Amino acid sequence: MKIRVINPNTTAAMTDTIAQAARRVAGPGTQIVATQPAGGPVSIESHFDEAVAAVGVAEEVMAGERDGTDAYVIACFGDPGLLSARELTRAPVIGIAEAAFHLAAMISTRFSVVTTLGRTGIIAEHLLAQYGFAHQCRRVRAAEIPVLDLEHDPQAALRRIIQESQRAKEEDGIGAIVLGCGGMADLTDTIAKAVGLPVVEGVTAAVKLAESLVHLGLQTSKHGDLDFPRPKAFAGQFRHFSA
Ligand code: 2AL
């Protein structure tokens, strides 16, 4: 089975981190194809970044359709372009935030999210409400590190994430931590050991859920709103999306 893991930002080093985490958990029959859009923001830390990145995600799904892809993972914690990606394929498409929330809710009654910057917390809160997990999540916390610090200053970033996770354990009355960034995919075990709580990370969670859906023969429903978009003309820089 071929799973295309899309890093929605354009930082190749982060795509590598995500690819390694995905390959570590993938089953023996699974090929991980890790990609990133040709254009777009180097990191996703705002609603604007997300809006631009969502177009890149759609283009990566279109490329995956020409490449015989069995499932897709959107490896950014805002799940940018998740529903539009689902319209473009029959293959399952899984966002790392939704994957992490589902698994965290299966191993705890309450969890907290530890993400990068405080200003992106609202994105996770919107997703928790949209997906129906608002009640299980006690708090969305921020380590206050820019996303690219995970690549440029990983030791300092790790210290801040562990600090915030420890605070979550002491103050939030939770059973598990959810890591709120694709770039944290390699930190799960270290944080779990340091904090003494189960730590759920979305890239690995999404790969295992994608494998499960493919094994079960479950595909994205084309009955209703997730059907392929109605063919139409697109103008200007989006001409290539025209039917
Ligand atoms: C993210 C993420 O996962 N990748 C990225 O560029 N921005 N979201 C986040 N909350 O840090």
PDB file of C-alpha atoms and ligand atoms in Angstrom:
ATOM      1  CA  MET A   1       0.000   0.000   0.000  1.00  0.00           C
ATOM      2  CA  LYS A   2       1.193   3.478  -0.857  1.00  0.00           C
ATOM      3  CA  ILE A   3       0.507   6.289   1.651  1.00  0.00           C
ATOM      4  CA  ARG A   4       1.304   9.834   0.536  1.00  0.00           C
ATOM      5  CA  VAL A   5       2.225  11.879   3.605  1.00  0.00           C
ATOM      6  CA  ILE A   6       1.901  15.553   2.684  1.00  0.00           C
ATOM      7  CA  ASN A   7       3.779  18.126   4.749  1.00  0.00           C
ATOM      8  CA  PRO A   8       1.693  21.233   3.905  1.00  0.00           C
ATOM      9  CA  ASN A   9       4.598  23.611   4.543  1.00  0.00           C
ATOM     10  CA  THR A  10       7.591  23.947   2.200  1.00  0.00           C
ATOM     11  CA  THR A  11      10.435  23.175   4.640  1.00  0.00           C
ATOM     12  CA  ALA A  12      12.200  20.050   3.353  1.00  0.00           C
ATOM     13  CA  ALA A  13      13.882  19.322   6.712  1.00  0.00           C
ATOM     14  CA  MET A  14      10.445  19.077   8.353  1.00  0.00           C
ATOM     15  CA  THR A  15       9.223  16.785   5.562  1.00  0.00           C
ATOM     16  CA  ASP A  16      12.204  14.507   6.400  1.00  0.00           C
ATOM     17  CA  THR A  17      11.346  14.486  10.123  1.00  0.00           C
ATOM     18  CA  ILE A  18       7.731  13.608   9.265  1.00  0.00           C
ATOM     19  CA  ALA A  19       8.812  10.896   6.773  1.00  0.00           C
ATOM     20  CA  GLN A  20      11.083   9.202   9.321  1.00  0.00           C
ATOM     21  CA  ALA A  21       8.330   9.127  11.958  1.00  0.00           C
ATOM     22  CA  ALA A  22       5.848   7.736   9.418  1.00  0.00           C
ATOM     23  CA  ARG A  23       8.273   5.009   8.253  1.00  0.00           C
ATOM     24  CA  ARG A  24       9.055   4.005  11.860  1.00  0.00           C
ATOM     25  CA  VAL A  25       5.440   2.925  12.455  1.00  0.00           C
ATOM     26  CA  ALA A  26       4.382   1.846   8.950  1.00  0.00           C
ATOM     27  CA  GLY A  27       3.714  -1.867   8.417  1.00  0.00           C
ATOM     28  CA  PRO A  28       6.060  -3.977   6.275  1.00  0.00           C
ATOM     29  CA  GLY A  29       3.776  -3.734   3.235  1.00  0.00           C
ATOM     30  CA  THR A  30       3.436   0.055   3.388  1.00  0.00           C
ATOM     31  CA  GLN A  31       5.375   2.496   1.228  1.00  0.00           C
ATOM     32  CA  ILE A  32       5.532   6.040   2.626  1.00  0.00           C
ATOM     33  CA  VAL A  33       5.819   8.757  -0.044  1.00  0.00           C
ATOM     34  CA  ALA A  34       6.599  11.999   1.822  1.00  0.00           C
ATOM     35  CA  THR A  35       6.026  15.208  -0.109  1.00  0.00           C
ATOM     36  CA  GLN A  36       5.536  18.950   0.261  1.00  0.00           C
ATOM     37  CA  PRO A  37       3.928  21.552  -2.034  1.00  0.00           C
ATOM     38  CA  ALA A  38       6.105  23.270  -4.644  1.00  0.00           C
ATOM     39  CA  GLY A  39       5.012  26.668  -3.326  1.00  0.00           C
ATOM     40  CA  GLY A  40       3.606  28.136  -0.134  1.00  0.00           C
ATOM     41  CA  PRO A  41       4.664  29.155   3.367  1.00  0.00           C
ATOM     42  CA  VAL A  42       7.791  27.666   5.008  1.00  0.00           C
ATOM     43  CA  SER A  43       5.722  27.159   8.165  1.00  0.00           C
ATOM     44  CA  ILE A  44       2.031  27.348   8.988  1.00  0.00           C
ATOM     45  CA  GLU A  45       1.292  29.627  11.940  1.00  0.00           C
ATOM     46  CA  SER A  46      -1.756  31.667  10.929  1.00  0.00           C
ATOM     47  CA  HIS A  47      -5.123  31.463   9.166  1.00  0.00           C
ATOM     48  CA  PHE A  48      -3.515  33.068   6.106  1.00  0.00           C
ATOM     49  CA  ASP A  49      -0.688  30.483   6.029  1.00  0.00           C
ATOM     50  CA  GLU A  50      -3.353  27.767   6.215  1.00  0.00           C
ATOM     51  CA  ALA A  51      -5.408  29.204   3.358  1.00  0.00           C
ATOM     52  CA  VAL A  52      -2.361  29.300   1.045  1.00  0.00           C
ATOM     53  CA  ALA A  53      -1.132  25.869   2.172  1.00  0.00           C
ATOM     54  CA  ALA A  54      -4.541  24.290   1.447  1.00  0.00           C
ATOM     55  CA  VAL A  55      -4.055  24.925  -2.293  1.00  0.00           C
ATOM     56  CA  GLY A  56      -0.661  23.200  -2.131  1.00  0.00           C
ATOM     57  CA  VAL A  57      -2.259  20.238  -0.339  1.00  0.00           C
ATOM     58  CA  ALA A  58      -4.870  19.938  -3.133  1.00  0.00           C
ATOM     59  CA  GLU A  59      -2.092  19.960  -5.747  1.00  0.00           C
ATOM     60  CA  GLU A  60      -0.233  17.227  -3.841  1.00  0.00           C
ATOM     61  CA  VAL A  61      -3.398  15.086  -3.775  1.00  0.00           C
ATOM     62  CA  MET A  62      -3.813  15.590  -7.551  1.00  0.00           C
ATOM     63  CA  ALA A  63      -0.199  14.405  -8.000  1.00  0.00           C
ATOM     64  CA  GLY A  64      -0.913  11.443  -5.730  1.00  0.00           C
ATOM     65  CA  GLU A  65      -3.895  10.458  -7.883  1.00  0.00           C
ATOM     66  CA  ARG A  66      -1.542  10.113 -10.876  1.00  0.00           C
ATOM     67  CA  ASP A  67       0.778   7.982  -8.721  1.00  0.00           C
ATOM     68  CA  GLY A  68      -1.580   5.201  -7.521  1.00  0.00           C
ATOM     69  CA  THR A  69      -1.907   6.432  -3.923  1.00  0.00           C
ATOM     70  CA  ASP A  70      -3.987   4.302  -1.501  1.00  0.00           C
ATOM     71  CA  ALA A  71      -4.298   6.867   1.317  1.00  0.00           C
ATOM     72  CA  TYR A  72      -3.220  10.404   2.206  1.00  0.00           C
ATOM     73  CA  VAL A  73      -2.056  12.029   5.437  1.00  0.00           C
ATOM     74  CA  ILE A  74      -2.123  15.821   5.853  1.00  0.00           C
ATOM     75  CA  ALA A  75       0.771  16.386   8.247  1.00  0.00           C
ATOM     76  CA  CYS A  76       0.040  19.806   9.710  1.00  0.00           C
ATOM     77  CA  PHE A  77      -1.897  20.215  12.950  1.00  0.00           C
ATOM     78  CA  GLY A  78      -4.477  22.599  11.455  1.00  0.00           C
ATOM     79  CA  ASP A  79      -5.479  19.843   8.989  1.00  0.00           C
ATOM     80  CA  PRO A  80      -5.394  22.486   6.190  1.00  0.00           C
ATOM     81  CA  GLY A  81      -7.547  21.626   3.195  1.00  0.00           C
ATOM     82  CA  LEU A  82      -8.777  18.327   4.661  1.00  0.00           C
ATOM     83  CA  LEU A  83     -12.299  18.378   3.227  1.00  0.00           C
ATOM     84  CA  SER A  84     -11.239  19.769  -0.147  1.00  0.00           C
ATOM     85  CA  ALA A  85      -8.582  17.019  -0.352  1.00  0.00           C
ATOM     86  CA  ARG A  86     -11.300  14.437   0.334  1.00  0.00           C
ATOM     87  CA  GLU A  87     -13.330  15.785  -2.592  1.00  0.00           C
ATOM     88  CA  LEU A  88     -10.416  15.110  -4.953  1.00  0.00           C
ATOM     89  CA  THR A  89      -9.953  11.370  -4.312  1.00  0.00           C
ATOM     90  CA  ARG A  90     -11.668   8.132  -3.340  1.00  0.00           C
ATOM     91  CA  ALA A  91      -8.689   7.227  -1.146  1.00  0.00           C
ATOM     92  CA  PRO A  92      -8.976   7.949   2.600  1.00  0.00           C
ATOM     93  CA  VAL A  93      -7.495  11.317   3.648  1.00  0.00           C
ATOM     94  CA  ILE A  94      -6.572  11.780   7.304  1.00  0.00           C
ATOM     95  CA  GLY A  95      -5.508  14.944   9.102  1.00  0.00           C
ATOM     96  CA  ILE A  96      -2.971  14.606  11.909  1.00  0.00           C
ATOM     97  CA  ALA A  97      -5.072  16.639  14.357  1.00  0.00           C
ATOM     98  CA  GLU A  98      -8.162  14.504  13.832  1.00  0.00           C
ATOM     99  CA  ALA A  99      -6.065  11.302  14.052  1.00  0.00           C
ATOM    100  CA  ALA A 100      -4.425  12.408  17.309  1.00  0.00           C
ATOM    101  CA  PHE A 101      -7.733  13.503  18.895  1.00  0.00           C
ATOM    102  CA  HIS A 102      -9.379  10.168  18.071  1.00  0.00           C
ATOM    103  CA  LEU A 103      -6.545   8.076  19.541  1.00  0.00           C
ATOM    104  CA  ALA A 104      -6.131  10.297  22.622  1.00  0.00           C
ATOM    105  CA  ALA A 105      -9.862   9.954  23.361  1.00  0.00           C
ATOM    106  CA  MET A 106      -9.468   6.142  23.249  1.00  0.00           C
ATOM    107  CA  ILE A 107      -6.733   6.009  25.888  1.00  0.00           C
ATOM    108  CA  SER A 108      -7.879   8.810  28.217  1.00  0.00           C
ATOM    109  CA  THR A 109     -11.054  10.628  29.208  1.00  0.00           C
ATOM    110  CA  ARG A 110      -9.293  14.002  29.181  1.00  0.00           C
ATOM    111  CA  PHE A 111      -6.261  15.263  27.276  1.00  0.00           C
ATOM    112  CA  SER A 112      -4.455  18.552  26.667  1.00  0.00           C
ATOM    113  CA  VAL A 113      -2.835  19.704  23.440  1.00  0.00           C
ATOM    114  CA  VAL A 114       0.672  21.213  23.503  1.00  0.00           C
ATOM    115  CA  THR A 115       1.230  23.212  20.338  1.00  0.00           C
ATOM    116  CA  THR A 116       3.764  25.743  19.050  1.00  0.00           C
ATOM    117  CA  LEU A 117       2.594  29.388  19.180  1.00  0.00           C
ATOM    118  CA  GLY A 118      -0.301  30.658  21.291  1.00  0.00           C
ATOM    119  CA  ARG A 119      -1.864  32.373  18.289  1.00  0.00           C
ATOM    120  CA  THR A 120      -2.339  28.982  16.557  1.00  0.00           C
ATOM    121  CA  GLY A 121      -4.197  27.567  19.570  1.00  0.00           C
ATOM    122  CA  ILE A 122      -7.482  28.856  18.180  1.00  0.00           C
ATOM    123  CA  ILE A 123      -6.999  26.669  15.092  1.00  0.00           C
ATOM    124  CA  ALA A 124      -6.785  23.546  17.286  1.00  0.00           C
ATOM    125  CA  GLU A 125      -9.790  24.758  19.338  1.00  0.00           C
ATOM    126  CA  HIS A 126     -11.881  25.192  16.189  1.00  0.00           C
ATOM    127  CA  LEU A 127     -10.947  21.668  15.062  1.00  0.00           C
ATOM    128  CA  LEU A 128     -11.764  20.184  18.487  1.00  0.00           C
ATOM    129  CA  ALA A 129     -15.251  21.741  18.261  1.00  0.00           C
ATOM    130  CA  GLN A 130     -15.725  20.750  14.617  1.00  0.00           C
ATOM    131  CA  TYR A 131     -14.680  17.125  15.220  1.00  0.00           C
ATOM    132  CA  GLY A 132     -16.661  16.784  18.482  1.00  0.00           C
ATOM    133  CA  PHE A 133     -13.700  16.535  20.896  1.00  0.00           C
ATOM    134  CA  ALA A 134     -14.095  19.870  22.707  1.00  0.00           C
ATOM    135  CA  HIS A 135     -15.361  18.113  25.843  1.00  0.00           C
ATOM    136  CA  GLN A 136     -12.416  15.674  26.044  1.00  0.00           C
ATOM    137  CA  CYS A 137      -9.775  18.376  25.607  1.00  0.00           C
ATOM    138  CA  ARG A 138      -9.082  20.279  28.829  1.00  0.00           C
ATOM    139  CA  ARG A 139      -6.753  22.873  27.407  1.00  0.00           C
ATOM    140  CA  VAL A 140      -4.821  23.856  24.307  1.00  0.00           C
ATOM    141  CA  ARG A 141      -1.409  24.981  25.540  1.00  0.00           C
ATOM    142  CA  ALA A 142       1.437  26.633  23.660  1.00  0.00           C
ATOM    143  CA  ALA A 143       5.176  26.145  24.177  1.00  0.00           C
ATOM    144  CA  GLU A 144       5.548  29.573  22.465  1.00  0.00           C
ATOM    145  CA  ILE A 145       8.055  28.350  19.912  1.00  0.00           C
ATOM    146  CA  PRO A 146       7.862  29.267  16.219  1.00  0.00           C
ATOM    147  CA  VAL A 147       7.361  26.120  14.090  1.00  0.00           C
ATOM    148  CA  LEU A 148      10.796  26.330  12.448  1.00  0.00           C
ATOM    149  CA  ASP A 149      12.547  26.384  15.853  1.00  0.00           C
ATOM    150  CA  LEU A 150      11.724  22.656  15.926  1.00  0.00           C
ATOM    151  CA  GLU A 151      14.263  22.316  13.097  1.00  0.00           C
ATOM    152  CA  HIS A 152      16.683  25.169  13.919  1.00  0.00           C
ATOM    153  CA  ASP A 153      16.946  24.885  17.712  1.00  0.00           C
ATOM    154  CA  PRO A 154      15.513  21.438  18.540  1.00  0.00           C
ATOM    155  CA  GLN A 155      17.031  21.104  22.031  1.00  0.00           C
ATOM    156  CA  ALA A 156      15.573  24.410  23.269  1.00  0.00           C
ATOM    157  CA  ALA A 157      12.237  23.592  21.613  1.00  0.00           C
ATOM    158  CA  LEU A 158      12.152  20.172  23.280  1.00  0.00           C
ATOM    159  CA  ARG A 159      12.836  21.736  26.704  1.00  0.00           C
ATOM    160  CA  ARG A 160       9.929  24.173  26.259  1.00  0.00           C
ATOM    161  CA  ILE A 161       7.535  21.420  25.107  1.00  0.00           C
ATOM    162  CA  ILE A 162       8.478  19.196  28.073  1.00  0.00           C
ATOM    163  CA  GLN A 163       8.000  22.143  30.473  1.00  0.00           C
ATOM    164  CA  GLU A 164       4.538  22.898  29.084  1.00  0.00           C
ATOM    165  CA  SER A 165       3.577  19.197  29.063  1.00  0.00           C
ATOM    166  CA  GLN A 166       4.627  18.892  32.725  1.00  0.00           C
ATOM    167  CA  ARG A 167       2.444  21.903  33.569  1.00  0.00           C
ATOM    168  CA  ALA A 168      -0.437  20.252  31.718  1.00  0.00           C
ATOM    169  CA  LYS A 169       0.031  17.086  33.788  1.00  0.00           C
ATOM    170  CA  GLU A 170       0.100  19.023  37.080  1.00  0.00           C
ATOM    171  CA  GLU A 171      -2.681  21.547  36.343  1.00  0.00           C
ATOM    172  CA  ASP A 172      -5.144  20.132  33.802  1.00  0.00           C
ATOM    173  CA  GLY A 173      -6.326  16.861  35.382  1.00  0.00           C
ATOM    174  CA  ILE A 174      -5.571  14.925  32.207  1.00  0.00           C
ATOM    175  CA  GLY A 175      -4.567  11.390  31.241  1.00  0.00           C
ATOM    176  CA  ALA A 176      -2.718  12.112  27.989  1.00  0.00           C
ATOM    177  CA  ILE A 177      -0.901  14.784  25.989  1.00  0.00           C
ATOM    178  CA  VAL A 178      -1.479  15.465  22.280  1.00  0.00           C
ATOM    179  CA  LEU A 179       1.476  17.048  20.443  1.00  0.00           C
ATOM    180  CA  GLY A 180       0.207  19.912  18.299  1.00  0.00           C
ATOM    181  CA  CYS A 181       2.618  20.152  15.351  1.00  0.00           C
ATOM    182  CA  GLY A 182       3.784  17.870  12.553  1.00  0.00           C
ATOM    183  CA  GLY A 183       7.365  18.915  13.283  1.00  0.00           C
ATOM    184  CA  MET A 184       7.127  17.279  16.737  1.00  0.00           C
ATOM    185  CA  ALA A 185       6.768  13.810  15.167  1.00  0.00           C
ATOM    186  CA  ASP A 186      10.205  12.665  16.364  1.00  0.00           C
ATOM    187  CA  LEU A 187       9.767  13.834  19.978  1.00  0.00           C
ATOM    188  CA  THR A 188       6.995  11.517  21.198  1.00  0.00           C
ATOM    189  CA  ASP A 189       9.045   8.966  23.139  1.00  0.00           C
ATOM    190  CA  THR A 190      11.338  11.545  24.763  1.00  0.00           C
ATOM    191  CA  ILE A 191       8.390  13.638  25.967  1.00  0.00           C
ATOM    192  CA  ALA A 192       6.422  10.602  27.171  1.00  0.00           C
ATOM    193  CA  LYS A 193       9.419   9.436  29.242  1.00  0.00           C
ATOM    194  CA  ALA A 194      10.118  12.906  30.651  1.00  0.00           C
ATOM    195  CA  VAL A 195       6.501  13.625  31.612  1.00  0.00           C
ATOM    196  CA  GLY A 196       5.247  10.153  32.531  1.00  0.00           C
ATOM    197  CA  LEU A 197       2.037  10.358  30.488  1.00  0.00           C
ATOM    198  CA  PRO A 198       0.960   8.739  27.215  1.00  0.00           C
ATOM    199  CA  VAL A 199       1.837  11.131  24.376  1.00  0.00           C
ATOM    200  CA  VAL A 200      -0.170  10.966  21.150  1.00  0.00           C
ATOM    201  CA  GLU A 201       1.454  12.358  18.012  1.00  0.00           C
ATOM    202  CA  GLY A 202      -0.587  12.902  14.867  1.00  0.00           C
ATOM    203  CA  VAL A 203       1.709  11.738  12.038  1.00  0.00           C
ATOM    204  CA  THR A 204       2.179   8.271  13.515  1.00  0.00           C
ATOM    205  CA  ALA A 205      -1.497   8.098  14.550  1.00  0.00           C
ATOM    206  CA  ALA A 206      -2.645   9.067  11.042  1.00  0.00           C
ATOM    207  CA  VAL A 207      -0.399   6.508   9.307  1.00  0.00           C
ATOM    208  CA  LYS A 208      -1.800   3.662  11.416  1.00  0.00           C
ATOM    209  CA  LEU A 209      -5.402   4.865  10.881  1.00  0.00           C
ATOM    210  CA  ALA A 210      -4.775   5.171   7.131  1.00  0.00           C
ATOM    211  CA  GLU A 211      -3.434   1.598   7.019  1.00  0.00           C
ATOM    212  CA  SER A 212      -6.528   0.395   8.924  1.00  0.00           C
ATOM    213  CA  LEU A 213      -8.953   2.096   6.516  1.00  0.00           C
ATOM    214  CA  VAL A 214      -7.118   0.681   3.479  1.00  0.00           C
ATOM    215  CA  HIS A 215      -7.066  -2.837   4.996  1.00  0.00           C
ATOM    216  CA  LEU A 216     -10.800  -2.582   5.697  1.00  0.00           C
ATOM    217  CA  GLY A 217     -11.502  -1.377   2.141  1.00  0.00           C
ATOM    218  CA  LEU A 218     -13.053   1.838   3.476  1.00  0.00           C
ATOM    219  CA  GLN A 219     -12.819   4.757   1.054  1.00  0.00           C
ATOM    220  CA  THR A 220     -13.951   8.378   1.128  1.00  0.00           C
ATOM    221  CA  SER A 221     -17.696   8.477   0.445  1.00  0.00           C
ATOM    222  CA  LYS A 222     -18.648   9.943  -2.902  1.00  0.00           C
ATOM    223  CA  HIS A 223     -22.284  10.138  -1.858  1.00  0.00           C
ATOM    224  CA  GLY A 224     -23.023  13.786  -1.102  1.00  0.00           C
ATOM    225  CA  ASP A 225     -20.687  16.651  -0.282  1.00  0.00           C
ATOM    226  CA  LEU A 226     -17.386  14.740  -0.603  1.00  0.00           C
ATOM    227  CA  ASP A 227     -18.127  13.831  -4.228  1.00  0.00           C
ATOM    228  CA  PHE A 228     -15.642  15.143  -6.809  1.00  0.00           C
ATOM    229  CA  PRO A 229     -16.030  18.934  -7.295  1.00  0.00           C
ATOM    230  CA  ARG A 230     -18.334  19.987 -10.130  1.00  0.00           C
ATOM    231  CA  PRO A 231     -16.165  20.504 -13.241  1.00  0.00           C
ATOM    232  CA  LYS A 232     -15.790  24.159 -14.133  1.00  0.00           C
ATOM    233  CA  ALA A 233     -13.381  26.761 -15.455  1.00  0.00           C
ATOM    234  CA  PHE A 234     -10.784  28.397 -13.195  1.00  0.00           C
ATOM    235  CA  ALA A 235      -9.206  31.730 -14.146  1.00  0.00           C
ATOM    236  CA  GLY A 236      -5.727  33.204 -13.811  1.00  0.00           C
ATOM    237  CA  GLN A 237      -3.126  31.371 -11.739  1.00  0.00           C
ATOM    238  CA  PHE A 238      -5.621  28.547 -11.084  1.00  0.00           C
ATOM    239  CA  ARG A 239      -6.279  27.847 -14.788  1.00  0.00           C
ATOM    240  CA  HIS A 240      -4.732  24.385 -14.393  1.00  0.00           C
ATOM    241  CA  PHE A 241      -7.680  23.369 -12.144  1.00  0.00           C
ATOM    242  CA  SER A 242     -10.103  23.862 -15.068  1.00  0.00           C
ATOM    243  CA  ALA A 243     -12.041  20.807 -16.249  1.00  0.00           C
TER     244      ALA A 243
HETATM  245  C1  2AL B   1       1.894  23.536  12.148  1.00  0.00           C
HETATM  246  C2  2AL B   1       2.327  22.244  11.746  1.00  0.00           C
HETATM  247  O1  2AL B   1       1.937  21.183  12.209  1.00  0.00           O
HETATM  248  N1  2AL B   1       3.208  22.457  10.737  1.00  0.00           N
HETATM  249  C3  2AL B   1       3.314  23.795  10.518  1.00  0.00           C
HETATM  250  O2  2AL B   1       4.025  24.320   9.666  1.00  0.00           O
HETATM  251  N2  2AL B   1       2.504  24.429  11.397  1.00  0.00           N
HETATM  252  N3  2AL B   1       0.946  23.790  13.116  1.00  0.00           N
HETATM  253  C4  2AL B   1       1.261  24.175  14.396  1.00  0.00           C
HETATM  254  N4  2AL B   1       0.253  24.422  15.232  1.00  0.00           N
HETATM  255  O3  2AL B   1       2.419  24.296  14.742  1.00  0.00           O
END
